[in-house]
Amino acid sequence: ATEQLTNKMATSVLRLCIATTLMLHTQAEWVRIASCQSGSSSPASGALDMSMETIKAMAAESQRVRICTTTDKGADGLDCATSRFDSFPLENLKKGIFMLTHIDGNKPCDKDCVVKNWDDTSKARWNNLWAKCTPSHKTGNEGSIIGHTCGWAGGIHAWIGILDQTIQPKCGWTVAGSGAISVYLDYGTTSTTTKTITSTSTVSETHIDLAIRAAEKVGYLSDVVDKLSTRMTTNENIVNDNSDNIKNILDYVRENTARVEDEKEILLDMQENITKLDSKLEKLQATVDKLVAALNGMSIMSEQQSPCIGGTTCDSSIEEEEGKLKINAPAGSVVLDTKTCGSVDLCSIVSVLDGLIKGASD
């Protein structure tokens, strides 16, 4: 896209060079032909800088009209609207009609008409130049209207004098506006001179007009190229930043993958330990079952305690042989391996049982 815009810009510059060469001997001089001014509390006033006949003659030797907010920079001010070459505002002046917002002084120029007749440097003021209707007052050698956007209060209302003296003078870019406005002609660039130069070259007058209009877009295209270049640089930086982010993400994924593998090994070890614990729990359960049986025996023995008192020998007894403890009771007997005391705390239970049985025997 940047290359295409550059090519277009180069073409525009070439056309500008052609136009500049052909127009070199017909440099325009912006000459003020009229102005008006108004204050917030004072009535508007204005005047033609020369007679209408002189303005007609000058218009015949000009190609454009320019309306500017009056400043010490004159026609080189920043707040101006410039007509396209040989458009209707100039044609009106050639006919002696000082009306710059209506074709032939009576046909309102709408929004599309404004774009066609006022150049791209005037975009900021396009909205102040279109009209909806034709004003009822007339103009002539004794009355001149810079612009009157009839039916549109947001457009220019500026006149120097009108035949209907009941109409109050105005001077502003809008109906409620005030200030000062000046009108200029690029006097000195005649169509006759241009045609003479064109006839001695291989470039037509149409090419000249196209080249000059293209030149108006050179600045715009240059700005577009600069913006695109800036945007491309920004996008490149974003890509670089994202590249670093992606690399960081990949590193993070790799680290977490390794961590997951480590945790998987830990889980497998835990699973193995759980299996071992299950085995131990089964053994412990068997021991508990034996203890329960012994306790049941103790309960029966307790019920038979009274006959044992007085020296009577009870049927319950505890025998220890080779590290094993045998508990005898009327309900049955249980053999406990005292070696299991290292892993299951049975010693204290055995001691209690032993004490209880001895107590019952005594």
mmCIF file of C-alpha atoms in Angstrom:
data_model
loop_
_atom_site.group_PDB
_atom_site.id
_atom_site.type_symbol
_atom_site.label_atom_id
_atom_site.label_comp_id
_atom_site.label_asym_id
_atom_site.label_seq_id
_atom_site.Cartn_x
_atom_site.Cartn_y
_atom_site.Cartn_z
ATOM 1 C CA ALA A 1 0.000 0.000 0.000
ATOM 2 C CA THR A 2 2.874 2.375 0.817
ATOM 3 C CA GLU A 3 4.505 1.694 -2.556
ATOM 4 C CA GLN A 4 1.265 2.438 -4.409
ATOM 5 C CA LEU A 5 0.801 5.704 -2.539
ATOM 6 C CA THR A 6 4.416 6.643 -3.259
ATOM 7 C CA ASN A 7 3.849 6.013 -6.988
ATOM 8 C CA LYS A 8 0.699 8.126 -6.938
ATOM 9 C CA MET A 9 2.541 10.862 -5.126
ATOM 10 C CA ALA A 10 5.377 10.754 -7.672
ATOM 11 C CA THR A 11 2.820 11.050 -10.486
ATOM 12 C CA SER A 12 1.212 14.025 -8.766
ATOM 13 C CA VAL A 13 4.599 15.707 -8.337
ATOM 14 C CA LEU A 14 5.359 15.143 -12.037
ATOM 15 C CA ARG A 15 2.088 16.776 -13.005
ATOM 16 C CA LEU A 16 2.851 19.656 -10.673
ATOM 17 C CA CYS A 17 6.231 20.123 -12.350
ATOM 18 C CA ILE A 18 4.553 20.245 -15.769
ATOM 19 C CA ALA A 19 2.031 22.790 -14.564
ATOM 20 C CA THR A 20 4.709 24.884 -12.844
ATOM 21 C CA THR A 21 6.837 24.957 -16.001
ATOM 22 C CA LEU A 22 3.928 25.996 -18.180
ATOM 23 C CA MET A 23 2.697 28.628 -15.739
ATOM 24 C CA LEU A 24 6.137 29.994 -14.914
ATOM 25 C CA HIS A 25 5.653 33.141 -16.963
ATOM 26 C CA THR A 26 2.123 33.768 -15.705
ATOM 27 C CA GLN A 27 2.625 34.012 -11.930
ATOM 28 C CA ALA A 28 -0.600 35.067 -10.210
ATOM 29 C CA GLU A 29 -0.787 38.051 -7.923
ATOM 30 C CA TRP A 30 -3.645 37.971 -5.447
ATOM 31 C CA VAL A 31 -5.357 41.353 -5.603
ATOM 32 C CA ARG A 32 -8.055 42.371 -3.154
ATOM 33 C CA ILE A 33 -11.225 43.562 -4.859
ATOM 34 C CA ALA A 34 -13.650 43.956 -1.931
ATOM 35 C CA SER A 35 -13.989 43.658 1.826
ATOM 36 C CA CYS A 36 -16.450 44.016 4.667
ATOM 37 C CA GLN A 37 -16.295 44.170 8.426
ATOM 38 C CA SER A 38 -18.638 44.096 11.407
ATOM 39 C CA GLY A 39 -18.391 44.209 15.162
ATOM 40 C CA SER A 40 -20.480 42.652 17.897
ATOM 41 C CA SER A 41 -22.193 45.985 18.567
ATOM 42 C CA SER A 42 -21.588 47.963 15.349
ATOM 43 C CA PRO A 43 -23.387 47.554 11.990
ATOM 44 C CA ALA A 44 -21.588 45.892 9.119
ATOM 45 C CA SER A 45 -19.935 48.002 6.458
ATOM 46 C CA GLY A 46 -17.845 47.345 3.389
ATOM 47 C CA ALA A 47 -16.871 48.482 -0.047
ATOM 48 C CA LEU A 48 -15.535 47.450 -3.422
ATOM 49 C CA ASP A 49 -11.867 48.340 -3.825
ATOM 50 C CA MET A 50 -12.560 49.341 -7.443
ATOM 51 C CA SER A 51 -15.476 49.755 -9.809
ATOM 52 C CA MET A 52 -17.456 46.730 -10.983
ATOM 53 C CA GLU A 53 -16.266 47.346 -14.546
ATOM 54 C CA THR A 54 -12.659 47.139 -13.394
ATOM 55 C CA ILE A 55 -13.424 43.954 -11.470
ATOM 56 C CA LYS A 56 -14.987 42.458 -14.634
ATOM 57 C CA ALA A 57 -11.865 43.278 -16.621
ATOM 58 C CA MET A 58 -9.599 41.833 -13.930
ATOM 59 C CA ALA A 59 -11.724 38.669 -13.724
ATOM 60 C CA ALA A 60 -11.115 38.146 -17.440
ATOM 61 C CA GLU A 61 -7.372 38.056 -16.656
ATOM 62 C CA SER A 62 -7.778 35.737 -13.647
ATOM 63 C CA GLN A 63 -8.566 32.078 -12.985
ATOM 64 C CA ARG A 64 -9.587 31.875 -9.321
ATOM 65 C CA VAL A 65 -11.397 33.747 -6.557
ATOM 66 C CA ARG A 66 -10.380 33.606 -2.891
ATOM 67 C CA ILE A 67 -12.431 34.571 0.177
ATOM 68 C CA CYS A 68 -10.426 35.032 3.384
ATOM 69 C CA THR A 69 -10.914 36.110 6.953
ATOM 70 C CA THR A 70 -9.171 39.481 6.877
ATOM 71 C CA THR A 71 -5.692 39.390 8.442
ATOM 72 C CA ASP A 72 -2.383 41.173 7.901
ATOM 73 C CA LYS A 73 -1.334 38.193 5.719
ATOM 74 C CA GLY A 74 -3.937 39.063 3.126
ATOM 75 C CA ALA A 75 -4.647 36.251 0.641
ATOM 76 C CA ASP A 76 -1.913 34.165 2.258
ATOM 77 C CA GLY A 77 -3.918 33.827 5.445
ATOM 78 C CA LEU A 78 -4.757 30.411 6.867
ATOM 79 C CA ASP A 79 -8.547 30.864 6.922
ATOM 80 C CA CYS A 80 -9.475 31.051 3.234
ATOM 81 C CA ALA A 81 -11.685 29.420 0.619
ATOM 82 C CA THR A 82 -10.302 29.273 -2.950
ATOM 83 C CA SER A 83 -12.392 28.499 -6.011
ATOM 84 C CA ARG A 84 -11.264 25.874 -8.485
ATOM 85 C CA PHE A 85 -9.863 27.105 -11.796
ATOM 86 C CA ASP A 86 -12.431 28.847 -14.018
ATOM 87 C CA SER A 87 -15.359 27.804 -11.776
ATOM 88 C CA PHE A 88 -18.641 29.672 -11.391
ATOM 89 C CA PRO A 89 -17.524 32.286 -8.769
ATOM 90 C CA LEU A 90 -15.025 33.673 -11.326
ATOM 91 C CA GLU A 91 -17.546 33.382 -14.168
ATOM 92 C CA ASN A 92 -20.020 35.420 -12.115
ATOM 93 C CA LEU A 93 -17.457 38.226 -11.723
ATOM 94 C CA LYS A 94 -16.666 38.094 -15.440
ATOM 95 C CA LYS A 95 -20.362 38.758 -16.047
ATOM 96 C CA GLY A 96 -20.408 41.606 -13.566
ATOM 97 C CA ILE A 97 -22.312 39.589 -10.945
ATOM 98 C CA PHE A 98 -20.751 40.008 -7.518
ATOM 99 C CA MET A 99 -22.338 36.927 -5.901
ATOM 100 C CA LEU A 100 -20.040 34.042 -4.939
ATOM 101 C CA THR A 101 -22.531 31.526 -3.496
ATOM 102 C CA HIS A 102 -25.022 31.314 -6.387
ATOM 103 C CA ILE A 103 -24.436 30.292 -10.022
ATOM 104 C CA ASP A 104 -25.257 33.252 -12.286
ATOM 105 C CA GLY A 105 -26.293 35.041 -9.109
ATOM 106 C CA ASN A 106 -29.610 33.211 -8.734
ATOM 107 C CA LYS A 107 -29.069 29.436 -8.638
ATOM 108 C CA PRO A 108 -28.024 28.251 -5.154
ATOM 109 C CA CYS A 109 -24.871 26.141 -5.012
ATOM 110 C CA ASP A 110 -25.599 23.064 -2.851
ATOM 111 C CA LYS A 111 -23.106 20.871 -0.985
ATOM 112 C CA ASP A 112 -22.102 18.835 -4.059
ATOM 113 C CA CYS A 113 -21.742 22.034 -6.047
ATOM 114 C CA VAL A 114 -19.447 23.506 -3.380
ATOM 115 C CA VAL A 115 -17.101 20.496 -3.542
ATOM 116 C CA LYS A 116 -16.916 20.798 -7.339
ATOM 117 C CA ASN A 117 -16.263 24.551 -7.365
ATOM 118 C CA TRP A 118 -14.130 25.206 -4.254
ATOM 119 C CA ASP A 119 -10.782 23.399 -3.971
ATOM 120 C CA ASP A 120 -9.624 20.933 -1.333
ATOM 121 C CA THR A 121 -7.698 23.572 0.598
ATOM 122 C CA SER A 122 -11.124 25.085 1.333
ATOM 123 C CA LYS A 123 -12.525 22.018 3.131
ATOM 124 C CA ALA A 124 -12.643 23.822 6.464
ATOM 125 C CA ARG A 125 -15.009 26.383 4.891
ATOM 126 C CA TRP A 126 -17.053 24.178 2.542
ATOM 127 C CA ASN A 127 -19.868 24.060 5.067
ATOM 128 C CA ASN A 128 -20.022 27.875 5.034
ATOM 129 C CA LEU A 129 -20.483 28.159 1.252
ATOM 130 C CA TRP A 130 -23.591 26.149 0.284
ATOM 131 C CA ALA A 131 -27.086 27.600 -0.001
ATOM 132 C CA LYS A 132 -30.635 26.264 -0.192
ATOM 133 C CA CYS A 133 -32.516 29.115 -1.813
ATOM 134 C CA THR A 134 -32.065 32.371 -3.715
ATOM 135 C CA PRO A 135 -32.131 35.640 -1.740
ATOM 136 C CA SER A 136 -34.924 38.053 -2.641
ATOM 137 C CA HIS A 137 -32.656 41.110 -2.838
ATOM 138 C CA LYS A 138 -30.812 41.793 -6.056
ATOM 139 C CA THR A 139 -27.269 42.848 -6.771
ATOM 140 C CA GLY A 140 -25.770 45.034 -9.404
ATOM 141 C CA ASN A 141 -23.162 47.719 -9.923
ATOM 142 C CA GLU A 142 -24.582 49.538 -6.922
ATOM 143 C CA GLY A 143 -24.878 46.504 -4.668
ATOM 144 C CA SER A 144 -22.596 43.522 -4.218
ATOM 145 C CA ILE A 145 -22.887 40.322 -2.174
ATOM 146 C CA ILE A 146 -19.768 38.399 -1.225
ATOM 147 C CA GLY A 147 -21.959 35.492 -0.181
ATOM 148 C CA HIS A 148 -25.433 34.804 1.151
ATOM 149 C CA THR A 149 -26.214 31.169 1.953
ATOM 150 C CA CYS A 150 -29.965 31.641 1.808
ATOM 151 C CA GLY A 151 -31.768 28.988 3.844
ATOM 152 C CA TRP A 152 -28.643 28.018 5.781
ATOM 153 C CA ALA A 153 -27.830 30.074 8.878
ATOM 154 C CA GLY A 154 -24.493 28.276 9.292
ATOM 155 C CA GLY A 155 -23.148 29.730 6.041
ATOM 156 C CA ILE A 156 -21.613 33.013 4.936
ATOM 157 C CA HIS A 157 -23.736 36.171 5.178
ATOM 158 C CA ALA A 158 -21.598 39.017 3.880
ATOM 159 C CA TRP A 159 -22.558 41.832 1.589
ATOM 160 C CA ILE A 160 -21.157 45.233 0.736
ATOM 161 C CA GLY A 161 -24.350 46.812 -0.460
ATOM 162 C CA ILE A 162 -27.664 45.788 -1.952
ATOM 163 C CA LEU A 163 -30.323 47.600 -3.935
ATOM 164 C CA ASP A 164 -32.933 46.923 -1.249
ATOM 165 C CA GLN A 165 -31.875 49.367 1.462
ATOM 166 C CA THR A 166 -34.250 47.775 3.989
ATOM 167 C CA ILE A 167 -31.943 44.760 4.277
ATOM 168 C CA GLN A 168 -29.504 45.170 7.161
ATOM 169 C CA PRO A 169 -25.831 44.777 6.147
ATOM 170 C CA LYS A 170 -23.967 41.717 7.437
ATOM 171 C CA CYS A 171 -20.377 40.480 7.434
ATOM 172 C CA GLY A 172 -19.604 37.033 8.843
ATOM 173 C CA TRP A 173 -19.005 33.395 7.936
ATOM 174 C CA THR A 174 -22.415 32.638 9.531
ATOM 175 C CA VAL A 175 -25.635 34.602 9.939
ATOM 176 C CA ALA A 176 -24.756 35.345 13.581
ATOM 177 C CA GLY A 177 -21.058 35.798 12.933
ATOM 178 C CA SER A 178 -19.070 38.996 12.905
ATOM 179 C CA GLY A 179 -15.552 40.009 11.918
ATOM 180 C CA ALA A 180 -13.930 40.954 8.640
ATOM 181 C CA ILE A 181 -13.874 39.250 5.224
ATOM 182 C CA SER A 182 -11.895 40.063 2.072
ATOM 183 C CA VAL A 183 -12.212 38.885 -1.546
ATOM 184 C CA TYR A 184 -9.242 38.408 -3.929
ATOM 185 C CA LEU A 185 -8.569 37.582 -7.588
ATOM 186 C CA ASP A 186 -5.398 35.818 -8.804
ATOM 187 C CA TYR A 187 -4.988 38.571 -11.328
ATOM 188 C CA GLY A 188 -2.408 37.939 -14.073
ATOM 189 C CA THR A 189 -3.085 34.296 -15.062
ATOM 190 C CA THR A 190 -5.207 34.697 -18.179
ATOM 191 C CA SER A 191 -6.679 31.815 -20.083
ATOM 192 C CA THR A 192 -5.339 33.393 -23.314
ATOM 193 C CA THR A 193 -1.743 33.250 -22.062
ATOM 194 C CA THR A 194 -2.242 29.697 -20.852
ATOM 195 C CA LYS A 195 -3.619 28.587 -24.176
ATOM 196 C CA THR A 196 -0.708 30.226 -25.968
ATOM 197 C CA ILE A 197 1.799 28.337 -23.830
ATOM 198 C CA THR A 198 -0.158 25.116 -24.225
ATOM 199 C CA SER A 199 -0.222 25.404 -27.999
ATOM 200 C CA THR A 200 3.581 25.508 -28.127
ATOM 201 C CA SER A 201 3.865 22.356 -26.004
ATOM 202 C CA THR A 202 2.568 18.809 -26.203
ATOM 203 C CA VAL A 203 0.487 19.191 -23.034
ATOM 204 C CA SER A 204 -3.175 20.141 -23.283
ATOM 205 C CA GLU A 205 -4.968 22.636 -21.069
ATOM 206 C CA THR A 206 -6.819 19.713 -19.502
ATOM 207 C CA HIS A 207 -3.503 18.179 -18.475
ATOM 208 C CA ILE A 208 -2.467 21.450 -16.869
ATOM 209 C CA ASP A 209 -5.685 21.603 -14.872
ATOM 210 C CA LEU A 210 -5.357 17.970 -13.831
ATOM 211 C CA ALA A 211 -1.727 18.463 -12.812
ATOM 212 C CA ILE A 212 -2.518 21.494 -10.699
ATOM 213 C CA ARG A 213 -5.473 19.782 -9.062
ATOM 214 C CA ALA A 214 -3.282 16.750 -8.393
ATOM 215 C CA ALA A 215 -0.709 19.062 -6.853
ATOM 216 C CA GLU A 216 -3.351 20.135 -4.356
ATOM 217 C CA LYS A 217 -3.410 16.529 -3.162
ATOM 218 C CA VAL A 218 0.357 16.130 -2.866
ATOM 219 C CA GLY A 219 0.384 17.440 0.686
ATOM 220 C CA TYR A 220 -2.532 15.190 1.587
ATOM 221 C CA LEU A 221 -0.849 12.138 0.050
ATOM 222 C CA SER A 222 2.382 12.982 1.820
ATOM 223 C CA ASP A 223 0.514 13.066 5.140
ATOM 224 C CA VAL A 224 -1.121 9.718 4.314
ATOM 225 C CA VAL A 225 2.276 8.183 3.537
ATOM 226 C CA ASP A 226 3.719 9.538 6.789
ATOM 227 C CA LYS A 227 0.768 8.164 8.762
ATOM 228 C CA LEU A 228 1.041 4.777 7.063
ATOM 229 C CA SER A 229 4.775 4.708 7.721
ATOM 230 C CA THR A 230 4.164 5.523 11.374
ATOM 231 C CA ARG A 231 1.462 2.863 11.556
ATOM 232 C CA MET A 232 3.766 0.282 9.940
ATOM 233 C CA THR A 233 6.493 1.124 12.448
ATOM 234 C CA THR A 234 3.973 0.791 15.264
ATOM 235 C CA ASN A 235 2.760 -2.552 13.909
ATOM 236 C CA GLU A 236 6.357 -3.748 13.580
ATOM 237 C CA ASN A 237 6.986 -2.815 17.202
ATOM 238 C CA ILE A 238 3.807 -4.638 18.216
ATOM 239 C CA VAL A 239 4.952 -7.741 16.306
ATOM 240 C CA ASN A 240 8.348 -7.583 18.010
ATOM 241 C CA ASP A 241 6.725 -7.155 21.405
ATOM 242 C CA ASN A 242 4.341 -10.037 20.726
ATOM 243 C CA SER A 243 7.261 -12.170 19.527
ATOM 244 C CA ASP A 244 8.923 -11.688 22.902
ATOM 245 C CA ASN A 245 5.637 -12.466 24.636
ATOM 246 C CA ILE A 246 5.178 -15.657 22.613
ATOM 247 C CA LYS A 247 8.732 -16.725 23.448
ATOM 248 C CA ASN A 248 8.045 -16.102 27.136
ATOM 249 C CA ILE A 249 4.826 -18.110 26.904
ATOM 250 C CA LEU A 250 6.649 -21.032 25.239
ATOM 251 C CA ASP A 251 9.310 -20.951 27.948
ATOM 252 C CA TYR A 252 6.587 -20.936 30.583
ATOM 253 C CA VAL A 253 4.864 -23.908 28.924
ATOM 254 C CA ARG A 254 8.142 -25.829 28.809
ATOM 255 C CA GLU A 255 8.845 -25.113 32.482
ATOM 256 C CA ASN A 256 5.340 -26.164 33.489
ATOM 257 C CA THR A 257 5.573 -29.315 31.368
ATOM 258 C CA ALA A 258 8.712 -30.306 33.252
ATOM 259 C CA ARG A 259 6.985 -29.448 36.520
ATOM 260 C CA VAL A 260 3.996 -31.602 35.578
ATOM 261 C CA GLU A 261 6.323 -34.525 34.827
ATOM 262 C CA ASP A 262 7.958 -34.090 38.237
ATOM 263 C CA GLU A 263 4.578 -33.963 39.936
ATOM 264 C CA LYS A 264 3.514 -37.031 37.984
ATOM 265 C CA GLU A 265 6.520 -38.928 39.419
ATOM 266 C CA ILE A 266 5.578 -37.713 42.882
ATOM 267 C CA LEU A 267 2.010 -38.929 42.384
ATOM 268 C CA LEU A 268 3.247 -42.330 41.252
ATOM 269 C CA ASP A 269 5.410 -42.564 44.369
ATOM 270 C CA MET A 270 2.444 -41.570 46.475
ATOM 271 C CA GLN A 271 0.343 -44.215 44.750
ATOM 272 C CA GLU A 272 2.961 -46.846 45.612
ATOM 273 C CA ASN A 273 3.045 -45.684 49.228
ATOM 274 C CA ILE A 274 -0.736 -45.797 49.382
ATOM 275 C CA THR A 275 -0.646 -49.398 48.135
ATOM 276 C CA LYS A 276 1.832 -50.282 50.862
ATOM 277 C CA LEU A 277 -0.317 -48.520 53.437
ATOM 278 C CA ASP A 278 -3.362 -50.465 52.233
ATOM 279 C CA SER A 279 -1.437 -53.672 52.907
ATOM 280 C CA LYS A 280 -0.497 -52.509 56.393
ATOM 281 C CA LEU A 281 -4.068 -51.454 57.059
ATOM 282 C CA GLU A 282 -5.275 -54.925 56.154
ATOM 283 C CA LYS A 283 -2.851 -56.401 58.657
ATOM 284 C CA LEU A 284 -3.905 -53.848 61.241
ATOM 285 C CA GLN A 285 -7.541 -54.696 60.626
ATOM 286 C CA ALA A 286 -6.797 -58.340 61.325
ATOM 287 C CA THR A 287 -5.117 -57.356 64.590
ATOM 288 C CA VAL A 288 -8.061 -55.152 65.535
ATOM 289 C CA ASP A 289 -10.414 -58.040 64.842
ATOM 290 C CA LYS A 290 -8.353 -60.178 67.222
ATOM 291 C CA LEU A 291 -8.474 -57.438 69.853
ATOM 292 C CA VAL A 292 -12.207 -57.184 69.524
ATOM 293 C CA ALA A 293 -12.465 -60.926 70.088
ATOM 294 C CA ALA A 294 -10.226 -60.556 73.144
ATOM 295 C CA LEU A 295 -12.318 -57.723 74.484
ATOM 296 C CA ASN A 296 -15.415 -59.799 73.998
ATOM 297 C CA GLY A 297 -13.711 -62.487 76.017
ATOM 298 C CA MET A 298 -12.867 -59.978 78.741
ATOM 299 C CA SER A 299 -16.473 -58.918 78.862
ATOM 300 C CA ILE A 300 -17.555 -62.497 79.473
ATOM 301 C CA MET A 301 -14.778 -62.926 82.007
ATOM 302 C CA SER A 302 -15.919 -59.800 83.837
ATOM 303 C CA GLU A 303 -19.408 -61.246 84.136
ATOM 304 C CA GLN A 304 -17.886 -64.384 85.704
ATOM 305 C CA GLN A 305 -15.650 -62.385 88.079
ATOM 306 C CA SER A 306 -17.609 -63.007 91.238
ATOM 307 C CA PRO A 307 -17.019 -66.758 91.239
ATOM 308 C CA CYS A 308 -13.301 -66.034 90.985
ATOM 309 C CA ILE A 309 -13.244 -64.065 94.201
ATOM 310 C CA GLY A 310 -12.203 -66.020 97.215
ATOM 311 C CA GLY A 311 -9.476 -67.954 95.532
ATOM 312 C CA THR A 312 -11.615 -69.648 92.934
ATOM 313 C CA THR A 313 -9.648 -70.170 89.716
ATOM 314 C CA CYS A 314 -11.261 -68.517 86.645
ATOM 315 C CA ASP A 315 -11.292 -70.012 83.180
ATOM 316 C CA SER A 316 -9.588 -66.853 81.767
ATOM 317 C CA SER A 317 -5.806 -66.591 81.695
ATOM 318 C CA ILE A 318 -2.868 -64.908 79.918
ATOM 319 C CA GLU A 319 0.166 -66.863 78.796
ATOM 320 C CA GLU A 320 3.386 -65.456 77.261
ATOM 321 C CA GLU A 321 5.763 -67.656 75.328
ATOM 322 C CA GLU A 322 8.510 -66.800 72.802
ATOM 323 C CA GLY A 323 7.338 -63.211 72.250
ATOM 324 C CA LYS A 324 3.714 -64.181 71.786
ATOM 325 C CA LEU A 325 0.866 -63.406 74.140
ATOM 326 C CA LYS A 326 -2.059 -65.810 74.426
ATOM 327 C CA ILE A 327 -5.269 -64.581 75.991
ATOM 328 C CA ASN A 328 -7.593 -67.335 77.116
ATOM 329 C CA ALA A 329 -11.252 -66.614 77.850
ATOM 330 C CA PRO A 330 -14.422 -68.668 78.110
ATOM 331 C CA ALA A 331 -15.449 -67.440 74.663
ATOM 332 C CA GLY A 332 -12.178 -68.463 73.117
ATOM 333 C CA SER A 333 -8.490 -67.540 72.968
ATOM 334 C CA VAL A 334 -6.415 -64.952 71.037
ATOM 335 C CA VAL A 335 -2.716 -65.053 70.278
ATOM 336 C CA LEU A 336 -0.959 -61.684 69.890
ATOM 337 C CA ASP A 337 2.520 -61.243 68.465
ATOM 338 C CA THR A 338 4.224 -58.705 70.723
ATOM 339 C CA LYS A 339 6.727 -57.963 67.951
ATOM 340 C CA THR A 340 4.041 -55.865 66.231
ATOM 341 C CA CYS A 341 4.380 -53.279 68.958
ATOM 342 C CA GLY A 342 7.017 -51.623 66.803
ATOM 343 C CA SER A 343 4.507 -50.703 64.127
ATOM 344 C CA VAL A 344 1.165 -50.830 65.965
ATOM 345 C CA ASP A 345 0.832 -49.635 69.561
ATOM 346 C CA LEU A 346 -0.497 -52.863 70.990
ATOM 347 C CA CYS A 347 1.806 -52.997 74.031
ATOM 348 C CA SER A 348 -0.281 -50.637 76.074
ATOM 349 C CA ILE A 349 -3.432 -52.547 75.121
ATOM 350 C CA VAL A 350 -1.822 -55.848 76.096
ATOM 351 C CA SER A 351 -0.718 -54.367 79.439
ATOM 352 C CA VAL A 352 -4.233 -53.163 80.153
ATOM 353 C CA LEU A 353 -5.696 -56.505 79.211
ATOM 354 C CA ASP A 354 -3.108 -58.272 81.323
ATOM 355 C CA GLY A 355 -3.929 -56.049 84.315
ATOM 356 C CA LEU A 356 -7.653 -56.548 83.895
ATOM 357 C CA ILE A 357 -7.322 -60.307 83.695
ATOM 358 C CA LYS A 358 -4.976 -60.458 86.681
ATOM 359 C CA GLY A 359 -7.312 -58.163 88.571
ATOM 360 C CA ALA A 360 -10.221 -60.430 87.781
ATOM 361 C CA SER A 361 -8.224 -63.439 88.907
ATOM 362 C CA ASP A 362 -7.261 -61.772 92.154
#
